Short mmCIF file of C-alpha atoms in Angstrom, two decimals:
data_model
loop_
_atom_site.label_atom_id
_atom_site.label_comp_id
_atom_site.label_asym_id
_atom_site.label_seq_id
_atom_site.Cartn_x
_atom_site.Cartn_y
_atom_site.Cartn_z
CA UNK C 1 113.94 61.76 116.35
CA UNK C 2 114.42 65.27 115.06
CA UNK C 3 113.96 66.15 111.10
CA UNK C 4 116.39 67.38 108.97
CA UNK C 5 114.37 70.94 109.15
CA UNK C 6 114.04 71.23 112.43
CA UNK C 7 118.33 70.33 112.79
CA UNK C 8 118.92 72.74 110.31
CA UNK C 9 116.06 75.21 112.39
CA UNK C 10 118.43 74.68 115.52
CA UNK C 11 122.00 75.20 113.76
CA UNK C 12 120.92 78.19 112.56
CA UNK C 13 119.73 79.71 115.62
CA UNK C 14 123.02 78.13 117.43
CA UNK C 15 124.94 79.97 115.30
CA UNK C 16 123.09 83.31 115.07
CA UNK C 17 125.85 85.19 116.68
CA UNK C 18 128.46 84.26 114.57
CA UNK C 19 126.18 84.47 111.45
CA UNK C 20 125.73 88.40 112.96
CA UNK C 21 129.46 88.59 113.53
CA UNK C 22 130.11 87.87 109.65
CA UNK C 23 127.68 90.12 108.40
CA UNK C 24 128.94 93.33 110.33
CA UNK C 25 132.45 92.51 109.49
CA UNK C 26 132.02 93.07 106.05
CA UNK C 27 130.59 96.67 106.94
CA UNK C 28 132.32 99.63 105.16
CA UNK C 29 132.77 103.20 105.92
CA UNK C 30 130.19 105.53 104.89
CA UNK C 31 129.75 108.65 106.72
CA UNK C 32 126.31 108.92 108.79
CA UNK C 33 124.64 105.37 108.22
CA UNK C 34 123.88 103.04 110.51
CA UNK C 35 125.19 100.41 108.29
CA UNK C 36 128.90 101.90 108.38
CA UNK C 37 131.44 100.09 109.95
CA UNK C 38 132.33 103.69 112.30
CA UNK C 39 128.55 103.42 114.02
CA UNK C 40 128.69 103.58 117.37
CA UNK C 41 127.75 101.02 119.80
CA UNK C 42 124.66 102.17 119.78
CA UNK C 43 123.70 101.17 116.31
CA UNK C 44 125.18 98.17 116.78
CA UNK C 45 123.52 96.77 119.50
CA UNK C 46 120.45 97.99 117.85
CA UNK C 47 121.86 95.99 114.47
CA UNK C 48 122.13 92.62 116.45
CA UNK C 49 118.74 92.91 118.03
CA UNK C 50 116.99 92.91 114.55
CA UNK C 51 119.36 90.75 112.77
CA UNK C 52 118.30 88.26 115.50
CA UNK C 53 114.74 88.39 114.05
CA UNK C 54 115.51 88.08 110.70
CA UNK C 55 118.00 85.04 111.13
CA UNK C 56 114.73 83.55 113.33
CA UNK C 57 112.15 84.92 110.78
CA UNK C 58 114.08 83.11 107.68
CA UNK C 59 114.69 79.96 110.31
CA UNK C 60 111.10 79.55 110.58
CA UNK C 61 110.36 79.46 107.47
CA UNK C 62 112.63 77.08 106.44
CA UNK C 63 111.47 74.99 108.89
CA UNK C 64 108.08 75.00 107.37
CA UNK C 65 106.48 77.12 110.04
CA UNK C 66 104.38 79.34 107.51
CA UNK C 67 101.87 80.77 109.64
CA UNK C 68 104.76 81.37 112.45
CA UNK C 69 106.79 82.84 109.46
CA UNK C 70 103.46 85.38 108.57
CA UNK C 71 103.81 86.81 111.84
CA UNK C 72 107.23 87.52 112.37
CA UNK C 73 107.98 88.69 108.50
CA UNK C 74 105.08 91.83 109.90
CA UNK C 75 106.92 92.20 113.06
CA UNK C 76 110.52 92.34 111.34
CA UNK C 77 109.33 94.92 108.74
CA UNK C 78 107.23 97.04 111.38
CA UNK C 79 110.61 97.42 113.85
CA UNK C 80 113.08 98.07 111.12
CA UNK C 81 110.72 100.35 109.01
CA UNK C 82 110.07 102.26 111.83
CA UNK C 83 114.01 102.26 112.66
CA UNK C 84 115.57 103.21 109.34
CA UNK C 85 112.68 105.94 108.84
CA UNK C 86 113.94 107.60 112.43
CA UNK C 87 117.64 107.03 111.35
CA UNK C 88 116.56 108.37 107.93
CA UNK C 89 118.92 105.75 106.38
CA UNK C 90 117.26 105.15 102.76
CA UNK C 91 115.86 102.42 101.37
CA UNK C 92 118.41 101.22 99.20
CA UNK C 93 121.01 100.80 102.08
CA UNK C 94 118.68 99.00 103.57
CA UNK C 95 118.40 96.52 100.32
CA UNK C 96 122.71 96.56 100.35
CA UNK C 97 122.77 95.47 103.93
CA UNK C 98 119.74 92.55 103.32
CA UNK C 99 121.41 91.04 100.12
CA UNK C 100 125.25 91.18 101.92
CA UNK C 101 123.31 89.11 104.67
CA UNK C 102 121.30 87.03 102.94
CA UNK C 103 124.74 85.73 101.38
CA UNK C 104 126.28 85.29 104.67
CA UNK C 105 123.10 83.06 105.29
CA UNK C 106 123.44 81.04 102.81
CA UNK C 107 127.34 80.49 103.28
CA UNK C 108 126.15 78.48 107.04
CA UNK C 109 123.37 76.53 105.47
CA UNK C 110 126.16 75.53 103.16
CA UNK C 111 128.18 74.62 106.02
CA UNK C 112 125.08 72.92 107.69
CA UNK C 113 124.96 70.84 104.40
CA UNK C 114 128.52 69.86 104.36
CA UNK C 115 128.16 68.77 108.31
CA UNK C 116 125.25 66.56 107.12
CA UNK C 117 126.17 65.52 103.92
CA UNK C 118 125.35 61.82 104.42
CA UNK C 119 121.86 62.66 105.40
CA UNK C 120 121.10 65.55 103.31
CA UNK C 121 119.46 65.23 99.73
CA UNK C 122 119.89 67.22 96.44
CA UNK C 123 115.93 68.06 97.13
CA UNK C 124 116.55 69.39 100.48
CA UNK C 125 119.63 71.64 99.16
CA UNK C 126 117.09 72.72 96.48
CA UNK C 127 114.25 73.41 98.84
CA UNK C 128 116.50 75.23 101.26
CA UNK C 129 117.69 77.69 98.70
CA UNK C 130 114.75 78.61 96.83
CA UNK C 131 112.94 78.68 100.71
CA UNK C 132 115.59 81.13 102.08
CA UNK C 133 115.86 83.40 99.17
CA UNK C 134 111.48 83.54 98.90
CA UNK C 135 111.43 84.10 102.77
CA UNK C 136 114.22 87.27 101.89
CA UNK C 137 112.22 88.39 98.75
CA UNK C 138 108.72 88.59 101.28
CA UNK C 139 111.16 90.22 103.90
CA UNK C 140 112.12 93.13 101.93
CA UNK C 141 108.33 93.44 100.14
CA UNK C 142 106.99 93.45 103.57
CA UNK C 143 109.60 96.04 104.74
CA UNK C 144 109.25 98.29 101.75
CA UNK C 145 105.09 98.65 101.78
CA UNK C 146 105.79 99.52 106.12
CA UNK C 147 108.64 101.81 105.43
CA UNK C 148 105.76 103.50 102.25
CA UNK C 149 102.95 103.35 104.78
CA UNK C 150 105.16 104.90 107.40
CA UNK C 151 106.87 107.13 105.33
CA UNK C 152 103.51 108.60 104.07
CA UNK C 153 101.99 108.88 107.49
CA UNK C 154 104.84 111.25 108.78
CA UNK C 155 105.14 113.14 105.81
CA UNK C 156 100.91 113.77 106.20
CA UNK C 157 101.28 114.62 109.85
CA UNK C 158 104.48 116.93 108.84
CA UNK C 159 101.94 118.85 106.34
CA UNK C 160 99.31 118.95 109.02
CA UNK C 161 102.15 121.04 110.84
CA UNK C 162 102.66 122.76 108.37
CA UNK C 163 99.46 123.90 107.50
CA UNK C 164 98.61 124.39 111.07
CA UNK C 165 101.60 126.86 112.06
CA UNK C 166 100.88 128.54 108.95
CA UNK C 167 97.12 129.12 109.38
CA UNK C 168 97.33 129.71 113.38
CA UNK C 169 94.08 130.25 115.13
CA UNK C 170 94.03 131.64 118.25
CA UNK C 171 91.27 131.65 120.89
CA UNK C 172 91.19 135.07 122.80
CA UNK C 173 87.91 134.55 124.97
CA UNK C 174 84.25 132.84 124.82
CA UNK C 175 84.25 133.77 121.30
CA UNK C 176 87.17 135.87 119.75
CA UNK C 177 89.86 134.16 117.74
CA UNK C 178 93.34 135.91 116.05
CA UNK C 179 94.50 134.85 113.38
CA UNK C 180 98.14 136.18 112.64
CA UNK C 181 99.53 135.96 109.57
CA UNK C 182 103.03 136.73 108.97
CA UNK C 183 104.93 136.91 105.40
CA UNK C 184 103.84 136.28 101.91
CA UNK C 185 100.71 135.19 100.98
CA UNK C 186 100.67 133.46 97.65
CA UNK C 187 97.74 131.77 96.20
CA UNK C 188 98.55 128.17 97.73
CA UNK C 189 98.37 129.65 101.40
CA UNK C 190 95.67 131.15 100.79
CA UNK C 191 93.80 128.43 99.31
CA UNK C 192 94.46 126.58 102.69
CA UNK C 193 93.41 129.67 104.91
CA UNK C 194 89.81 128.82 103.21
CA UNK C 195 90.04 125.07 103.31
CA UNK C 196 91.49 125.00 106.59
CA UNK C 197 90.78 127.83 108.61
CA UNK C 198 86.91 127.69 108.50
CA UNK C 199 87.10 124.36 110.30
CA UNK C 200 89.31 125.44 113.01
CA UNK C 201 87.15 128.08 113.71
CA UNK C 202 83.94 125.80 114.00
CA UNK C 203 86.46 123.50 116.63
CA UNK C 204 87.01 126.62 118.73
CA UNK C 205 83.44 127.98 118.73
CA UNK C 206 84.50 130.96 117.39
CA UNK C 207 82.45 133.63 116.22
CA UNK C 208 84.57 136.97 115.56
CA UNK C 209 87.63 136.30 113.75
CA UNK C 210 90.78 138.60 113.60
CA UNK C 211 92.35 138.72 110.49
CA UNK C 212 96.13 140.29 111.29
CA UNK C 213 97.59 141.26 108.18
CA UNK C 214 100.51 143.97 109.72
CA UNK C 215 103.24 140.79 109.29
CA UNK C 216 101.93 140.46 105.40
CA UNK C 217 104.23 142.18 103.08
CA UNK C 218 102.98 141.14 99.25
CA UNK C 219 99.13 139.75 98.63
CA UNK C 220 98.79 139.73 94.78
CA UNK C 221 95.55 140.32 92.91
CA UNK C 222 94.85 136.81 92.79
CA UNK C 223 95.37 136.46 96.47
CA UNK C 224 93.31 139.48 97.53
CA UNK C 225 90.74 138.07 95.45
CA UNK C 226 91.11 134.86 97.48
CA UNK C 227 90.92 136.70 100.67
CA UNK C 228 88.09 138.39 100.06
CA UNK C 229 86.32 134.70 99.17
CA UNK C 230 88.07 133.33 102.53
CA UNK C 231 85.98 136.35 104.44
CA UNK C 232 82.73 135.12 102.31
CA UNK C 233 83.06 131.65 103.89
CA UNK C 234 83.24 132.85 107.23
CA UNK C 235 80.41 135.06 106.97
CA UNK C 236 78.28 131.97 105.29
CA UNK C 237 79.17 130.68 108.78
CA UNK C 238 78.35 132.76 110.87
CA UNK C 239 81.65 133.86 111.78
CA UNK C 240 82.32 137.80 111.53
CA UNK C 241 85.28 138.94 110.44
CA UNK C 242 87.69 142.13 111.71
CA UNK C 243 90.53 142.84 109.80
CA UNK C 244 93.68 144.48 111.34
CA UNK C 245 96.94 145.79 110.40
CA UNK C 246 96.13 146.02 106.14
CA UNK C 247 99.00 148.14 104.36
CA UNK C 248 98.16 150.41 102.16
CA UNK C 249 99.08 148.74 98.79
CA UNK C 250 96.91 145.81 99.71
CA UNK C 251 93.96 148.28 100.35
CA UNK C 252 94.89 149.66 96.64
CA UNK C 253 95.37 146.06 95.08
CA UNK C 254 91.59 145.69 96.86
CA UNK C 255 90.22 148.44 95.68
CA UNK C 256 91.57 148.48 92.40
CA UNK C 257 90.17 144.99 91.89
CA UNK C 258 86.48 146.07 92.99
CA UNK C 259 86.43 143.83 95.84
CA UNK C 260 83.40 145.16 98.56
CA UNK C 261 85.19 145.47 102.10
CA UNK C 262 82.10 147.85 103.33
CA UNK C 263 80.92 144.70 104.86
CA UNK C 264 83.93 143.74 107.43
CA UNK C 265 85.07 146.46 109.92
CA UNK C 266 89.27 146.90 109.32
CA UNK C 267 91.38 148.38 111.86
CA UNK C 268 95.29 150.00 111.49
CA UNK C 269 96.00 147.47 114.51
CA UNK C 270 94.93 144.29 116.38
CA UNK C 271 95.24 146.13 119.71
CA UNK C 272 92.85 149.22 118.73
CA UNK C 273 90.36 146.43 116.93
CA UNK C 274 90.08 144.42 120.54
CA UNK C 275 89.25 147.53 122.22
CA UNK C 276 86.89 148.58 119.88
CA UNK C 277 84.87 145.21 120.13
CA UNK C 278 85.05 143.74 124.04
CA UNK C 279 84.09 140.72 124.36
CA UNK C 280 80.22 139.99 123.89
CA UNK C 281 79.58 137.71 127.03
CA UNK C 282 82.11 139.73 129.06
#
């Protein structure tokens, strides 16, 4: 004979469609979420496919199936993390749309309850409610610490980019790289040329680097200054330096500032600096 749990487990999975029906009914319209009641089909069909899991997910754990529960809380948060972040719908919409459903839940538990009412206890209406609204409460903790980790994780690999198409290295031969550089250079760029560059030179194997300043408009003092540390660390490497295409109010700002280019060869352009030093294993 089946327990009271595992009837109410059923019902609510039964009645999952109409429980989904409910909740996007009482959508509203608000212009580019996927919560509005104007998103396409799309969005819809994407809406029921979750709200399946989460009407299972909060089943479960009504049910008493903890460890079950565990697992599919993770799962739930993972997919619609990962969802909202790519629809960039915000968290707090998210919250709106879990709260407006987590009423519509508890309006067919009600309805279980009034079904059953011989058989059903004050303990078991009790247990039900503070069950269901714990089970929500991990839902949305879950869902917010995925949609942090996630959210972190892009933004990181979006700085990466960043960084990368800002500082690109480019590998001519066996051991020439270019590095163009093209606008302003203010002191936070140029603090990542030396943090980043270096590295990407050591990835490449490179051992002559070309410094292309003819796209660089404004280098302050504090950013020549930088430069001419950035051209220290390479030579500490063992990486030599060429730089082409320096105007002639960075050469002042240089000079002014008593900063010893003697060391690396410069060049009006890139082109005459590669003919001037062919490749070494050529």
């Amino acid at each position: 004979m089946k327990t009271l749990n595992e009837k109410l487990y059923e019902n609510l999975l039964e009645n999952a469609d109409k429980m989904t029906d409910e909740w996007l009914s009482n959508r509203i319209l608000k212009l580019g979420s996927v919560y509005s009641a104007a998103a396409g089909d799309d969005a819809v069909k994407m809406l029921r496919k979750q709200n399946r899991l989460t009407i299972r997910s909060i089943a479960t754990r009504l049910s008493g199936q903890t460890g079950q529960f565990e697992a599919m809380k993770r799962k739930w948060a993972e997919l619609v993390a990962e969802s909202r972040i790519r629809s960039n719908t915000p968290i707090h919409e998210v919250f709106d749309a879990v709260m407006r459903f987590r009423t519509v839940y508890w309006s067919f538990i009600e309805r279980f309850i009034r079904a059953n009412n011989e058989e059903v206890q004050r303990t078991d209406v009790l247990r039900w409610g503070s069950e269901m609204n714990q089970a929500f409460d991990e839902l949305f903790h879950e869902f917010s610490r995925s949609y942090h980790e996630m959210t972190e994780e892009r933004l990181i690999a979006q700085q990466t980019l960043i960084r990368e198409l800002g500082t690109p290295v480019i590998k001519i031969d066996w051991e020439r790289g270019i590095l163009p550089l093209i606008g302003d250079i203010d002191t936070d760029r140029a603090r990542i040329l030396k943090m980043t560059v270096p590295e990407r030179c050591a990835q490449l194997d490179i051992i002559h680097l070309f410094i292309d300043l003819s796209g660089v408009s404004i280098i302050d003092t504090m950013v020549a200054q930088q430069m001419f540390e950035f051209t220290q660390i390479l030579s500490l490497l063992g990486i030599r330096s060429t730089i082409t295409g320096i105007r002639p109010e960075i050469a002042q700002t240089s000079i002014h500032l008593g900063l010893d280019f003697n060391s690396i060869a410069t060049y009006s352009s890139l082109q005459q600096a590669l003919e001037n030093t062919p490749d070494s294993k050529r």
